[in-house]
Coordinates of N, CA and C in Angstrom, one line a residue:
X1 N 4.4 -13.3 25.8 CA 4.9 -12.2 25.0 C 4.3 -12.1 23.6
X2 N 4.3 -10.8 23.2 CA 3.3 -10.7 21.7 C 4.4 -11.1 21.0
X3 N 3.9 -11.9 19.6 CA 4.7 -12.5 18.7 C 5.9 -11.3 18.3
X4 N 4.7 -9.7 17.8 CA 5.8 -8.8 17.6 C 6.6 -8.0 18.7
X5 N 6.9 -8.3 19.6 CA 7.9 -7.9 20.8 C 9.4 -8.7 20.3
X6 N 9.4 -9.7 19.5 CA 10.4 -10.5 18.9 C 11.3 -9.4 18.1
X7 N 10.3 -8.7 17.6 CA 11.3 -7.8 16.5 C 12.1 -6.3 17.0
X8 N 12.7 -6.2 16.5 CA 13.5 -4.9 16.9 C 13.0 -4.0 15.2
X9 N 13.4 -2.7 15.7 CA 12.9 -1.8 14.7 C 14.0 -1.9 13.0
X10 N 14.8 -2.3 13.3 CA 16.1 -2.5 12.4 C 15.6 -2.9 11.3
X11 N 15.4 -2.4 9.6 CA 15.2 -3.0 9.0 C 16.2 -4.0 8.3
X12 N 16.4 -4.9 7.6 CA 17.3 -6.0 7.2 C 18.5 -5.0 6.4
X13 N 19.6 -5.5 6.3 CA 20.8 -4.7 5.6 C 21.3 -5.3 4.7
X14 N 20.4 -6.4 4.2 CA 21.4 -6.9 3.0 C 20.3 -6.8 2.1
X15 N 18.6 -6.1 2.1 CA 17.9 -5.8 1.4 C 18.4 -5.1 0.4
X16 N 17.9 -6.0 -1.4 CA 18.5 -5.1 -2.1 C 17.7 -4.3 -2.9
X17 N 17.8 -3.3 -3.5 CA 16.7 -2.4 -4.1 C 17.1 -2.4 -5.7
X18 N 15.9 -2.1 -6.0 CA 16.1 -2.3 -7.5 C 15.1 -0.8 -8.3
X19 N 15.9 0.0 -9.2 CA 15.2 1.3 -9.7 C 14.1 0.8 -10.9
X20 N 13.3 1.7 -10.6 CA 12.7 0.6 -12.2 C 12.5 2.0 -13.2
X21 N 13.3 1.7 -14.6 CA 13.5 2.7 -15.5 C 11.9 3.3 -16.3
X22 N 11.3 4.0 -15.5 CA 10.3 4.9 -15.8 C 10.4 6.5 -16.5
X23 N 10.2 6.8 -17.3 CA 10.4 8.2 -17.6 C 9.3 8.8 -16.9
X24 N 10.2 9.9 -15.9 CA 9.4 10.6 -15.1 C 8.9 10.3 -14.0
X25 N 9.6 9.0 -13.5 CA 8.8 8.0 -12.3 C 10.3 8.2 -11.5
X26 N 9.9 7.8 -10.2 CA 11.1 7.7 -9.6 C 10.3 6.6 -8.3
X27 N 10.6 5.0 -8.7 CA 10.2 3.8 -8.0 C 11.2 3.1 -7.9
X28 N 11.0 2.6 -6.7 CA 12.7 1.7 -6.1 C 11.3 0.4 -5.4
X29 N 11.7 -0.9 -6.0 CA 11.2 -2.0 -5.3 C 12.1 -3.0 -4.6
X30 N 12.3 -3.3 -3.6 CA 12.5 -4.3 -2.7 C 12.0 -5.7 -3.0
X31 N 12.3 -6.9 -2.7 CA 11.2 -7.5 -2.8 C 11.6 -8.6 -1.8
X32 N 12.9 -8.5 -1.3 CA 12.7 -8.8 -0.1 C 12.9 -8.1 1.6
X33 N 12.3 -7.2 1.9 CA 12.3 -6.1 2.7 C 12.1 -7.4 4.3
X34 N 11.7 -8.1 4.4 CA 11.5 -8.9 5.1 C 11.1 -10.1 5.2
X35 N 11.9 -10.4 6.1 CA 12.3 -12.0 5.9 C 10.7 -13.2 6.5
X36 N 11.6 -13.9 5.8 CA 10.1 -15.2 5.6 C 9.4 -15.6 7.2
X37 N 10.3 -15.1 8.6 CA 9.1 -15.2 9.5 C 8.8 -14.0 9.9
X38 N 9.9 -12.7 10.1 CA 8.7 -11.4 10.3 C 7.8 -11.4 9.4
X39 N 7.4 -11.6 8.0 CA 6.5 -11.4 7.1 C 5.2 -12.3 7.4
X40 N 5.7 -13.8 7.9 CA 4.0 -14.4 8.1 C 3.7 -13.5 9.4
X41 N 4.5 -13.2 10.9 CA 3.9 -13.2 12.2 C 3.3 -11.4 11.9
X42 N 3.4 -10.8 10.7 CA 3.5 -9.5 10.8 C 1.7 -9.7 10.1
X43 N 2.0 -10.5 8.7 CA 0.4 -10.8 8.1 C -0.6 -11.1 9.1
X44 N -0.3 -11.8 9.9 CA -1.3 -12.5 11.0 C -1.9 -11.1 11.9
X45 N -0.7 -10.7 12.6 CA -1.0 -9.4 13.6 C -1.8 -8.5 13.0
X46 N -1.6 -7.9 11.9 CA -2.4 -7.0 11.2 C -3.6 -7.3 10.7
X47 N -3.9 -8.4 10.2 CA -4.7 -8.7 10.0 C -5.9 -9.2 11.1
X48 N -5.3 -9.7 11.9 CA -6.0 -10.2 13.6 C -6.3 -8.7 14.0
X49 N -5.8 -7.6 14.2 CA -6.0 -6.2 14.7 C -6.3 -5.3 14.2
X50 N -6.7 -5.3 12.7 CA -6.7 -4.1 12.1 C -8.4 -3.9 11.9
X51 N -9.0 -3.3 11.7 CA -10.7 -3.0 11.5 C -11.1 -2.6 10.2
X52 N -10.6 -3.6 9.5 CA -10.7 -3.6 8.2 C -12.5 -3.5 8.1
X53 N -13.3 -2.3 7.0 CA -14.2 -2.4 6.9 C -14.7 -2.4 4.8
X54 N -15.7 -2.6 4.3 CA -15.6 -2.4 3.0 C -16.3 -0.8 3.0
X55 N -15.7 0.1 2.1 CA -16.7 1.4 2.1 C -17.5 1.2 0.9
X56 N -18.3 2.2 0.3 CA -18.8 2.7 -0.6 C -18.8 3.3 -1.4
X57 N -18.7 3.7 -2.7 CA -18.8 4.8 -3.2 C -19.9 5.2 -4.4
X58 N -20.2 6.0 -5.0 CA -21.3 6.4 -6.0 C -20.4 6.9 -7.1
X59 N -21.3 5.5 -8.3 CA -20.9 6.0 -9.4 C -21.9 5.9 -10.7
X60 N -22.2 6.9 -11.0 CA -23.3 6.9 -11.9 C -24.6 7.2 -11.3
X61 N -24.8 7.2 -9.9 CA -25.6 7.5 -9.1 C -26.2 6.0 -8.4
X62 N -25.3 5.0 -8.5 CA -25.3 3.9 -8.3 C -24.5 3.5 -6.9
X63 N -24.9 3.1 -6.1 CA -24.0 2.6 -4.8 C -23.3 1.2 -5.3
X64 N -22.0 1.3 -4.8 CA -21.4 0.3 -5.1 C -20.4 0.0 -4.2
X65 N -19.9 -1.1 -3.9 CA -18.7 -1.8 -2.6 C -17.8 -1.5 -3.0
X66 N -17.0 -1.1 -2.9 CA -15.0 -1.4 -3.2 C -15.0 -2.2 -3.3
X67 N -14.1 -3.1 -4.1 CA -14.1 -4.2 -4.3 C -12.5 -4.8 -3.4
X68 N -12.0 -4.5 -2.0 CA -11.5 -4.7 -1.2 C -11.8 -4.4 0.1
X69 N -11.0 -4.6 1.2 CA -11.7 -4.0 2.5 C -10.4 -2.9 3.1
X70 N -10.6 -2.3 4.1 CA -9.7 -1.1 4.1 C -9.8 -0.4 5.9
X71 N -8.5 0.5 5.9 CA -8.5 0.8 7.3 C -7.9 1.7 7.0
X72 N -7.7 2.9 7.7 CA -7.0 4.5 7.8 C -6.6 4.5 9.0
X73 N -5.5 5.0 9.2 CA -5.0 5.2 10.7 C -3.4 5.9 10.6
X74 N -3.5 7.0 11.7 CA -2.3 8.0 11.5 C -2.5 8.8 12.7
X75 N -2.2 9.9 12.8 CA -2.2 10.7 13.7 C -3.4 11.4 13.7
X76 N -3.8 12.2 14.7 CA -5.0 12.8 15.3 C -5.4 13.9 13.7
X77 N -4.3 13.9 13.2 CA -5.1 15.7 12.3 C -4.6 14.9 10.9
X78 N -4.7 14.2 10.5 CA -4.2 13.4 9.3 C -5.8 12.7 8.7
X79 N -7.1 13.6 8.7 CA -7.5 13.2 8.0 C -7.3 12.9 6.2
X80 N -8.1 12.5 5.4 CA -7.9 12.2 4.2 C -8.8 11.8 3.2
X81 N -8.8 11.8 2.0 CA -10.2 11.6 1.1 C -9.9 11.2 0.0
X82 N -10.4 9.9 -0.6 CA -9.9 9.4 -2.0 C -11.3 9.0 -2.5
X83 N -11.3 9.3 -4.0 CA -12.7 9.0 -4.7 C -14.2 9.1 -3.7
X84 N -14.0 10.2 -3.3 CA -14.8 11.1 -2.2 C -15.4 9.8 -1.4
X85 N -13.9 9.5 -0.8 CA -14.5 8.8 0.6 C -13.3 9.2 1.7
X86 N -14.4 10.0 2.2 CA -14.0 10.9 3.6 C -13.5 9.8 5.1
X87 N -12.1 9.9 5.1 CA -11.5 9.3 5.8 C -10.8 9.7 7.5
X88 N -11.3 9.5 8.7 CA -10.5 10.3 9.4 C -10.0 9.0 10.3
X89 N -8.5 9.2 11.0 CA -7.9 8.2 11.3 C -8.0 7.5 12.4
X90 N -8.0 6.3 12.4 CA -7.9 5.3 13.3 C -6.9 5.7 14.3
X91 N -6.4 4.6 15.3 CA -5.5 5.3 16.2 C -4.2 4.0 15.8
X92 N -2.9 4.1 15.8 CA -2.3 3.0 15.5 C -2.0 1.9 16.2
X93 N -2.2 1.0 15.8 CA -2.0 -0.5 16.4 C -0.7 -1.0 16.6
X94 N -0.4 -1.6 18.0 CA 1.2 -1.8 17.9 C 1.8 -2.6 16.3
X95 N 1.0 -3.6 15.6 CA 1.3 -4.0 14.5 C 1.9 -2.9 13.7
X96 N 1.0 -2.2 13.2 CA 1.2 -0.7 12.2 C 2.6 0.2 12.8
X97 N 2.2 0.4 14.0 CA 3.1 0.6 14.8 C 4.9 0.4 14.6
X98 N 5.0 -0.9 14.9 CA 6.0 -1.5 14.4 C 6.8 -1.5 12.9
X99 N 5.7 -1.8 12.2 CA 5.9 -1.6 10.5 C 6.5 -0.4 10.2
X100 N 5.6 0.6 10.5 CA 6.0 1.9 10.4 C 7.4 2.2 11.1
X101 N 7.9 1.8 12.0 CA 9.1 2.2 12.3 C 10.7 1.4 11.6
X102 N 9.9 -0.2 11.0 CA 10.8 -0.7 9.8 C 11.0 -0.1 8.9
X103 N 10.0 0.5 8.4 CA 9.9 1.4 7.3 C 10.7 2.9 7.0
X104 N 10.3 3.2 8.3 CA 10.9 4.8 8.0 C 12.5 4.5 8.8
X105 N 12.8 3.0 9.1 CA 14.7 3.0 9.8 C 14.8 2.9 8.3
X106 N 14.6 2.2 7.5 CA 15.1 1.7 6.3 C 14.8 3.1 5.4
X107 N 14.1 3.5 5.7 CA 13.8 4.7 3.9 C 14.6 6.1 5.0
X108 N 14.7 6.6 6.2 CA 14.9 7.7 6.4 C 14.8 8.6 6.6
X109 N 13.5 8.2 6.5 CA 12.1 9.2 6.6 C 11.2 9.2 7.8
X110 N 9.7 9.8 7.6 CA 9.2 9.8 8.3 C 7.5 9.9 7.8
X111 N 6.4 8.8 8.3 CA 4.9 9.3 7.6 C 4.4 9.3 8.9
X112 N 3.0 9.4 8.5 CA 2.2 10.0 9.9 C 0.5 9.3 9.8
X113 N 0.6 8.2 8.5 CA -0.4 7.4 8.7 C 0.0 6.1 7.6
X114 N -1.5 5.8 7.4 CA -1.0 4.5 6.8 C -2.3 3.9 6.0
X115 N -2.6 3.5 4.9 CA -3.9 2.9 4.7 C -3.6 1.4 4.3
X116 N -4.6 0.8 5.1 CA -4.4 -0.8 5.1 C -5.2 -1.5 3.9
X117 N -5.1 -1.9 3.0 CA -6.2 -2.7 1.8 C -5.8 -3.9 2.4
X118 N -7.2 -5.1 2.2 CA -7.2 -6.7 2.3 C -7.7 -6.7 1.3
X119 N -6.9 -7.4 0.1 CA -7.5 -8.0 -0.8 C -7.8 -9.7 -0.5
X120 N -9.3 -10.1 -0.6 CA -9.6 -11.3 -0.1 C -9.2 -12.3 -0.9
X121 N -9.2 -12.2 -2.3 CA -9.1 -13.2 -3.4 C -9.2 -12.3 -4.6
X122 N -8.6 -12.8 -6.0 CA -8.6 -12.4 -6.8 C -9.5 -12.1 -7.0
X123 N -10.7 -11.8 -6.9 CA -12.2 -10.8 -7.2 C -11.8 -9.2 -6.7
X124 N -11.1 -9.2 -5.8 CA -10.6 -7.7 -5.0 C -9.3 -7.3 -6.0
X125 N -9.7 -5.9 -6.1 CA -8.7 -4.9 -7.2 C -8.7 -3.7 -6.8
X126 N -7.8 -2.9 -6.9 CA -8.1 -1.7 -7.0 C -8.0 -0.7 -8.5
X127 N -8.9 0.2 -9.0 CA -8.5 0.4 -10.6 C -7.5 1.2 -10.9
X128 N -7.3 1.9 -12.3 CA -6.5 3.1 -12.4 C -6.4 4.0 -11.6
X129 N -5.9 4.7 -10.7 CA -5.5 5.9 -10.1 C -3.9 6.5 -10.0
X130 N -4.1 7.6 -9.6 CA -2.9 8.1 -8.8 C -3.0 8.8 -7.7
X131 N -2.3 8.5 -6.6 CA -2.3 8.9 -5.2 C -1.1 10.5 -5.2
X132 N -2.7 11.1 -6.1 CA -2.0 12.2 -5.9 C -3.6 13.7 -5.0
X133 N -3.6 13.3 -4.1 CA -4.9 14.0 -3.9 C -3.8 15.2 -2.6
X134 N -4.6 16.1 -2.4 CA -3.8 17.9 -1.8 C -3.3 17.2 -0.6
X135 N -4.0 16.4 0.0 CA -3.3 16.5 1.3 C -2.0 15.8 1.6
X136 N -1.4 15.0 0.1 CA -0.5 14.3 0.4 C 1.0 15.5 -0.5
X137 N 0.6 16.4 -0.5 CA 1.4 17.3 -1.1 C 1.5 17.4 -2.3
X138 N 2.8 18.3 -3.3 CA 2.9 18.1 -4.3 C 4.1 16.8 -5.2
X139 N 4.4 16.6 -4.1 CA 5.6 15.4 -4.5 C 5.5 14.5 -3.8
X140 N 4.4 13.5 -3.6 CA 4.3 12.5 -2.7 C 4.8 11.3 -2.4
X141 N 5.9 11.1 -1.3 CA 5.9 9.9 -1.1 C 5.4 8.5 -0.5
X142 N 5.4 7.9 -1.3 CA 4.7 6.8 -0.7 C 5.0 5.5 -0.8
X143 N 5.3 4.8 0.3 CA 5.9 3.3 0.3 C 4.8 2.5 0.8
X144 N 5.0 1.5 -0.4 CA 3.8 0.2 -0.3 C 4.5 -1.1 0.2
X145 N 4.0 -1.6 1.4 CA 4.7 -3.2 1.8 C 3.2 -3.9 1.6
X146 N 3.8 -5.2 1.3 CA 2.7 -6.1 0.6 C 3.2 -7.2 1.6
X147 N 1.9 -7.8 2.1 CA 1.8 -8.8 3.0 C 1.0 -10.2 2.5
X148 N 1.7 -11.5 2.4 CA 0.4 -12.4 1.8 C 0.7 -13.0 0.7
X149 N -0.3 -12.8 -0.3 CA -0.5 -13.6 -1.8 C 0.6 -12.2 -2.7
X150 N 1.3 -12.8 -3.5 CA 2.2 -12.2 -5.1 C 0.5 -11.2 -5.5
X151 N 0.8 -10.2 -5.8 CA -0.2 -10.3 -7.1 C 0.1 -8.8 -7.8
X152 N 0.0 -8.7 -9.1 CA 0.5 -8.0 -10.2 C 0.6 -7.0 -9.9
X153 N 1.0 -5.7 -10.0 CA 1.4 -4.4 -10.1 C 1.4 -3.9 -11.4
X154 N 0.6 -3.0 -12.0 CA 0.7 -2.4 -13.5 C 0.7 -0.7 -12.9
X155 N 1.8 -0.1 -14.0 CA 2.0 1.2 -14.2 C 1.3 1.8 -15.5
X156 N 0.8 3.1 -16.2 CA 0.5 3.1 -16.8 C 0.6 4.8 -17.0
X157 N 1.6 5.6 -18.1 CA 2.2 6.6 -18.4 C 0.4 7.4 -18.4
X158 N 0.5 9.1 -17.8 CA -0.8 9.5 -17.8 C -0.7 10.3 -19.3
X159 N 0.6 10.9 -19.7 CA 0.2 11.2 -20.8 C 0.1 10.5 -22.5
X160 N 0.9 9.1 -21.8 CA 1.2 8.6 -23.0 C 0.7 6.6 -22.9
X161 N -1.1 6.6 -23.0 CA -1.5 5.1 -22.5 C -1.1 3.8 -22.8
X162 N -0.2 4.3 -24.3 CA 0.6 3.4 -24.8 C 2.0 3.0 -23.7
X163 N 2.6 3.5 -22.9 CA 3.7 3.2 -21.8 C 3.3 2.7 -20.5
X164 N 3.0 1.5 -20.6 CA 2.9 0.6 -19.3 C 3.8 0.0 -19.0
X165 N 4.1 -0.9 -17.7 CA 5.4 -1.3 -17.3 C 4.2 -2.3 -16.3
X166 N 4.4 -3.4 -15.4 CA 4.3 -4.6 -14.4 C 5.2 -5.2 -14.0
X167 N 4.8 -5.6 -12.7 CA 5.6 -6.3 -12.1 C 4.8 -7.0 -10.6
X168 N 5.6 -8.4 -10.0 CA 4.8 -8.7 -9.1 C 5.2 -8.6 -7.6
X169 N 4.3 -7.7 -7.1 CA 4.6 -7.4 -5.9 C 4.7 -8.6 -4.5
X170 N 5.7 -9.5 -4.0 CA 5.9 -10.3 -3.4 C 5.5 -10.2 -1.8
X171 N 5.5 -11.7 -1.4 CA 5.0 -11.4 0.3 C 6.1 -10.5 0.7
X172 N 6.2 -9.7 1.8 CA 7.2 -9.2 2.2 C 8.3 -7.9 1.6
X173 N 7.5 -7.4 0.0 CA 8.2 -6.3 -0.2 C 7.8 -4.8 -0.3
X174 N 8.8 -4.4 -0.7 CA 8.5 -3.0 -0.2 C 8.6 -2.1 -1.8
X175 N 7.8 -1.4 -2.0 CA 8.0 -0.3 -2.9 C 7.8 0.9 -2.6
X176 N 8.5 1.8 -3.6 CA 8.4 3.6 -3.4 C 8.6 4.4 -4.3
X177 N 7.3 4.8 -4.3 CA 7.2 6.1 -5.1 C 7.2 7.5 -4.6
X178 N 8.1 8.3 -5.4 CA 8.7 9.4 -5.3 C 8.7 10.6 -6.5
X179 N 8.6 11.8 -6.1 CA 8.7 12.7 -7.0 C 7.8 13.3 -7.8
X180 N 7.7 13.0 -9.1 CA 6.2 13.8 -9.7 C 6.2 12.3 -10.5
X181 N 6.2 10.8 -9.6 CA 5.5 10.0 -10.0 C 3.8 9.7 -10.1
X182 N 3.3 10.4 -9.0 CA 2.1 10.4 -9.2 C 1.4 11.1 -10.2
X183 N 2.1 12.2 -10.6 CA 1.4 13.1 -11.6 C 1.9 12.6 -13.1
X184 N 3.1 11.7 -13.0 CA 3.0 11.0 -14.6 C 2.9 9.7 -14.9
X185 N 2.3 9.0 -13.9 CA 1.8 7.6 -13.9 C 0.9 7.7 -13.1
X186 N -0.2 6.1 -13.9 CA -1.1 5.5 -12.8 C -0.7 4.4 -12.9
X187 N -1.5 3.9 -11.2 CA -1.2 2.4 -11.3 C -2.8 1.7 -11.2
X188 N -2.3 0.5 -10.8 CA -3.7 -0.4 -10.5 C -3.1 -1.8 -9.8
X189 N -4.1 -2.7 -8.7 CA -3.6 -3.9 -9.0 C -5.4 -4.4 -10.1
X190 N -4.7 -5.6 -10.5 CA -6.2 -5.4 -12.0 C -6.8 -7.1 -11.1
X191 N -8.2 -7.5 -11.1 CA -8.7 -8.1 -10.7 C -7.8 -10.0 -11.7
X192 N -8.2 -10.9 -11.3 CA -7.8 -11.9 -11.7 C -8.4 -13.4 -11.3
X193 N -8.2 -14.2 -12.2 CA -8.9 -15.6 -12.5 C -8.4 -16.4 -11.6
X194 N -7.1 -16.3 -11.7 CA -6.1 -17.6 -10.8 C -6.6 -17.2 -9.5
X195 N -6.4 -18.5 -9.0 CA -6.6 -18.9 -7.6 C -5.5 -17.7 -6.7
X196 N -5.8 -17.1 -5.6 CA -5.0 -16.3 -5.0 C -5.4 -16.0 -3.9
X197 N -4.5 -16.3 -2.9 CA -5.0 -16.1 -1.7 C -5.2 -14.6 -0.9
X198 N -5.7 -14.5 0.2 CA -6.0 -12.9 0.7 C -3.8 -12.2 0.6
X199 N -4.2 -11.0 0.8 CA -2.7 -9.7 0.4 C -3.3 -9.0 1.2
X200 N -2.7 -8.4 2.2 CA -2.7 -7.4 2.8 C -1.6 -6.1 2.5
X201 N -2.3 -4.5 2.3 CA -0.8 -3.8 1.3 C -0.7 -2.5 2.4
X202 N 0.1 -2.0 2.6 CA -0.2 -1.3 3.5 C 0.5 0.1 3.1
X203 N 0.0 1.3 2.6 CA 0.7 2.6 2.1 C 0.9 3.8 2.8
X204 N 2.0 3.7 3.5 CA 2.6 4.5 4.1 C 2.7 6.1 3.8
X205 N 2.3 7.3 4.5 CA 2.0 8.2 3.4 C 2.0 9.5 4.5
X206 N 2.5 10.4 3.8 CA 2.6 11.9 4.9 C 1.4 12.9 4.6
X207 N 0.5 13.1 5.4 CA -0.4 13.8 4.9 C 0.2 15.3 5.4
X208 N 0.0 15.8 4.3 CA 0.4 17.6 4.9 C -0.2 18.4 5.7
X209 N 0.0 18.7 6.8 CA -1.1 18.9 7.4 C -1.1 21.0 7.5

């Protein structure tokens, strides 16, 4: 039997959520969304199954790596495109599969894809952005589960650079953003010295089709 045939789709009920006082944000973090053995057998599966590749992108007219490795996967018409890297979807993996249906028992909802980052070691970051690109609509939601190594979370006000906020995203939790957070915050995870093992994050997301 596959390790995840163990689990049922039920997310945990005594998970507790916590708002985080943002002007203009509307983020609820989890940090324990799942417990200490769905979270290792869930790291393993995803990461054993997923086709994590590194892309590319041009800046300055320079070719350069992402500095993590990454996977798209959703439904048939759910392509997507961030810092003009043209994305069309994978097909989903019982792993993702599964997640996704933790996800949307516990939030209520519903996505239709999902992008996988492996960060290998504190050399892997992703920078400033906001995941606010057309296809995800005008009010996008998006829930992040983090699999693996702790590592930082920084917000950062788009009109006002002096208003940042952090916090550390844990094996096994869940965050969500909502509303016209994307359009008045960015985030990042920011590269780092300490020793840190690979994080797998996975962002759950409705593309409008």
């Amino acid at each position: 039997m596959n390790q995840l045939e163990l689990f049922g789709v039920e997310a945990p009920t005594s998970a507790a959520w916590q708002r985080l006082d943002l002007a203009g944000a509307n983020i609820r973090y989890c940090r324990a969304f799942l417990d200490a053995r769905d979270r290792h057998c869930y790291f393993t599966e995803v990461l054993e199954t997923t086709p994590l590749t590194q892309d590319e992108i041009v800046m300055f007219g320079r070719k350069l790596f992402v500095p993590r490795l990454a996977s798209w996967h959703g439904e048939s018409d759910t392509g997507y495109t961030y810092s003009n890297i043209a994305l069309e979807p994978r097909p989903w993996t019982p792993a993702l599969s599964a997640l996704k249906a933790r996800v949307e028992c516990s939030l209520e909802t519903r996505f239709n894809s999902v992008l996988v980052n492996l960060y290998r070691d504190g050399r892997d970051s992703v920078a400033w952005h906001a995941d606010d690109e057309p296809e995800l609509g005008p009010a996008p939601f998006i829930a992040s589960l983090s699999l693996g190594a702790t590592r930082r979370f920084q917000l950062r006000n788009q009109a006002d650079a002096t208003l940042k906020h952090a916090l550390d995203l844990h094996d096994g939790s869940l965050l969500t953003m909502a509303g016209a957070t994307q359009h008045e915050w960015m985030h990042q995870i920011p590269k780092t010295k300490r020793e840190v093992g690979p994080r797998l994050n996975l962002t759950f997301r409705t593309v409008v089709k």
